[in-house]
Short mmCIF file of C-alpha atoms in Angstrom, two decimals:
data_model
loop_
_atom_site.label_atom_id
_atom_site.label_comp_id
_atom_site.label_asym_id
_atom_site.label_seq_id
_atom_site.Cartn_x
_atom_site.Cartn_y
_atom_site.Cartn_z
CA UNK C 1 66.53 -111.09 -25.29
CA UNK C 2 68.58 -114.42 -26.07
CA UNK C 3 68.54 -115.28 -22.25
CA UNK C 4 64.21 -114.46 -22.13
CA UNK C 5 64.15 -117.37 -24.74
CA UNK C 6 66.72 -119.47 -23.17
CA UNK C 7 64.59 -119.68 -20.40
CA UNK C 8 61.34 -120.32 -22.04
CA UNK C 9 62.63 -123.28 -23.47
CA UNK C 10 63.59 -124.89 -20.39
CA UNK C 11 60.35 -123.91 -18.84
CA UNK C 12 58.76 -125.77 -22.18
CA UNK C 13 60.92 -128.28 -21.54
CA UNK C 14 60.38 -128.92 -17.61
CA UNK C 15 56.49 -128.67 -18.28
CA UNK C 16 56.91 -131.82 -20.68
CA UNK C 17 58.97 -133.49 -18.91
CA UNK C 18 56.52 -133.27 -15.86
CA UNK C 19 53.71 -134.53 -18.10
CA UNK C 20 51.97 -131.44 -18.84
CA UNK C 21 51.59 -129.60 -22.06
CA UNK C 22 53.67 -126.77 -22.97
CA UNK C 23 50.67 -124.31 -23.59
CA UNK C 24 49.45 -121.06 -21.45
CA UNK C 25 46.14 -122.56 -20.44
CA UNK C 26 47.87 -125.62 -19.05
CA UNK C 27 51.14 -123.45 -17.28
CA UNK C 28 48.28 -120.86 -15.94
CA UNK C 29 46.44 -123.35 -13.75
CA UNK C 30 49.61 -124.68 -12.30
CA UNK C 31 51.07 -121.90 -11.32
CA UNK C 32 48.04 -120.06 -9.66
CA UNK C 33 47.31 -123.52 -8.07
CA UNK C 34 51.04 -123.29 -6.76
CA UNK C 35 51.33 -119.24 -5.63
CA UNK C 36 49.91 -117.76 -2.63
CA UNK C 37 50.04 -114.20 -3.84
CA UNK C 38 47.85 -112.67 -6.82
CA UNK C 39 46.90 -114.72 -9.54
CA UNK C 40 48.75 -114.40 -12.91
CA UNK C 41 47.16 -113.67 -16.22
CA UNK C 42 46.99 -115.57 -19.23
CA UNK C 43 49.06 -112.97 -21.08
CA UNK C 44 51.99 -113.26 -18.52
CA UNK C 45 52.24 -117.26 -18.44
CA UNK C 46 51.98 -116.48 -22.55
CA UNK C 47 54.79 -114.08 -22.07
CA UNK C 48 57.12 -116.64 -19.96
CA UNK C 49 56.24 -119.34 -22.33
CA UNK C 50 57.07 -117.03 -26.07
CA UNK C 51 60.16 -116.06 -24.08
CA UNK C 52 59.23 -111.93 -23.69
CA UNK C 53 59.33 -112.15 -19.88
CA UNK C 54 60.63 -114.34 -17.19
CA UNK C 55 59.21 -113.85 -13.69
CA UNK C 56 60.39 -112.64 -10.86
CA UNK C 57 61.94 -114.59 -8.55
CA UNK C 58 58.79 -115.63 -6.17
CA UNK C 59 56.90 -116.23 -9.13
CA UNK C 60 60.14 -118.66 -10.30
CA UNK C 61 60.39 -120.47 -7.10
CA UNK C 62 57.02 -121.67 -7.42
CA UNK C 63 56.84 -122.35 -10.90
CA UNK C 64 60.44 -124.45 -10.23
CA UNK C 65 59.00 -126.62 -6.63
CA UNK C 66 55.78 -127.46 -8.85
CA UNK C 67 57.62 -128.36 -12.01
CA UNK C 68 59.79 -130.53 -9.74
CA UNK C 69 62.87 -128.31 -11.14
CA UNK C 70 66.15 -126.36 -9.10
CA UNK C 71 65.59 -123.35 -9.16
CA UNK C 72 68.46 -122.05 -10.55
CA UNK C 73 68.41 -124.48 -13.56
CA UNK C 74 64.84 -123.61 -14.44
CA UNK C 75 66.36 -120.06 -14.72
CA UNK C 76 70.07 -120.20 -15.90
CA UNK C 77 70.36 -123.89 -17.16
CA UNK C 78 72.31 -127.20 -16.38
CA UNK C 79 75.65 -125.00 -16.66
CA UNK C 80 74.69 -122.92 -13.78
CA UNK C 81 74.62 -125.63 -11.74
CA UNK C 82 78.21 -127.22 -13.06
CA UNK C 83 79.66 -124.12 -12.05
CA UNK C 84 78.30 -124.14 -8.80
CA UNK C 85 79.44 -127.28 -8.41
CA UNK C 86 83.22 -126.65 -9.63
CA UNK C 87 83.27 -123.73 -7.23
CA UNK C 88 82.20 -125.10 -4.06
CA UNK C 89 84.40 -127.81 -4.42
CA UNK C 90 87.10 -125.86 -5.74
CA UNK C 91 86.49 -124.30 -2.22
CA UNK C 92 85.99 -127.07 0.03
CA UNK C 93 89.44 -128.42 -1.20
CA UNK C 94 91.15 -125.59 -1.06
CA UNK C 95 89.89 -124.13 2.52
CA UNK C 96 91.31 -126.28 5.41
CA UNK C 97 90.50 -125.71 8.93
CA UNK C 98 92.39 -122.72 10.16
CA UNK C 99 90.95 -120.72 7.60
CA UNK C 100 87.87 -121.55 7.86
CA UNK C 101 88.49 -120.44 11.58
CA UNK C 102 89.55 -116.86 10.43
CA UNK C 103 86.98 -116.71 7.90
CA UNK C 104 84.44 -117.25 10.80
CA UNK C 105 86.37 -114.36 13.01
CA UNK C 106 86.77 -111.93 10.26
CA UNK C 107 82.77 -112.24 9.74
CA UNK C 108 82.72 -111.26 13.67
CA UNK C 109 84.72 -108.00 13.19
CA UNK C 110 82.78 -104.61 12.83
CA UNK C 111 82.12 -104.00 9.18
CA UNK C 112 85.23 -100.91 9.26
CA UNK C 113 87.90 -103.93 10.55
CA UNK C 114 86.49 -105.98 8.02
CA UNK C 115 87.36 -103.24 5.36
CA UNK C 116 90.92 -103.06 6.65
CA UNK C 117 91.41 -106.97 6.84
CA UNK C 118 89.74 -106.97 3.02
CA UNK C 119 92.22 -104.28 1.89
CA UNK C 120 95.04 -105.92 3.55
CA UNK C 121 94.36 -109.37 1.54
CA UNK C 122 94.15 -107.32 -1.90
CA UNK C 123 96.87 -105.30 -1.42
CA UNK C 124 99.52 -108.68 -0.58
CA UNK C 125 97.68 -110.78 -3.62
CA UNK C 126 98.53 -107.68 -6.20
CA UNK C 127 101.96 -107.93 -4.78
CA UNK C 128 101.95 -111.46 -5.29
CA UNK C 129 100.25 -111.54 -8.88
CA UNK C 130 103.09 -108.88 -9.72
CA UNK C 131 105.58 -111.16 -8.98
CA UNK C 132 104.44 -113.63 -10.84
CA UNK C 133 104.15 -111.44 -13.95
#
């Protein structure tokens, strides 16, 4: 339930900070302007907005490109996004070019090498974790 109202505040929060009003009325007509599939109610904007829903993920993408809002963020928050962040460069510094090379053979291989290869990789990193223990 905590994470329904989590992200009703931030959707409070990015309709403010966009101008608008943080009421149904005002969230309805922005979102159906915004979606090219069925028209939302009242009650489900109300829903998203009391934090007892949040929408599924077309309905999120749109409400996020019209509230001028990442996606992600609108749903998880800023520390989403840090994370992100911390892992991709966590990656890019730690991946150098040869492995980057194997990474883009081993996605080549038929799915029972890639099994092997991925069981081959556990198996020496529990070895290694052991000796470090």
């Amino acid at each position: 339930m905590e994470h329904k109202l989590e992200f009703a505040q931030r959707l409070r929060e990015a309709m403010v900070a966009e101008g608008l009003a943080p009421r149904p009325g005002v969230l309805l007509n922005l979102f159906n302007a915004n979606y090219w599939g069925r028209s939302v109610s009242f009650q489900a904007v109300s829903r998203w907005l009391r934090g007892e829903a949040i929408p599924a993920q077309d309905k999120l993408l749109v409400l996020a490109e019209a509230l001028k809002v990442e996606p992600e963020v609108l749903r998880f928050g800023e520390a989403v996004r840090h994370r992100v962040r911390e892992h991709r460069a966590r990656w890019d510094a730690g991946v150098g070019y040869q492995e980057r090379e194997v990474f883009d053979a081993f996605l080549r291989l038929p799915a029972p090498q890639r099994k092997l290869v991925r069981e081959v990789i556990q198996a020496l990193a529990q070895v290694q974790a052991e000796r470090k223990a």
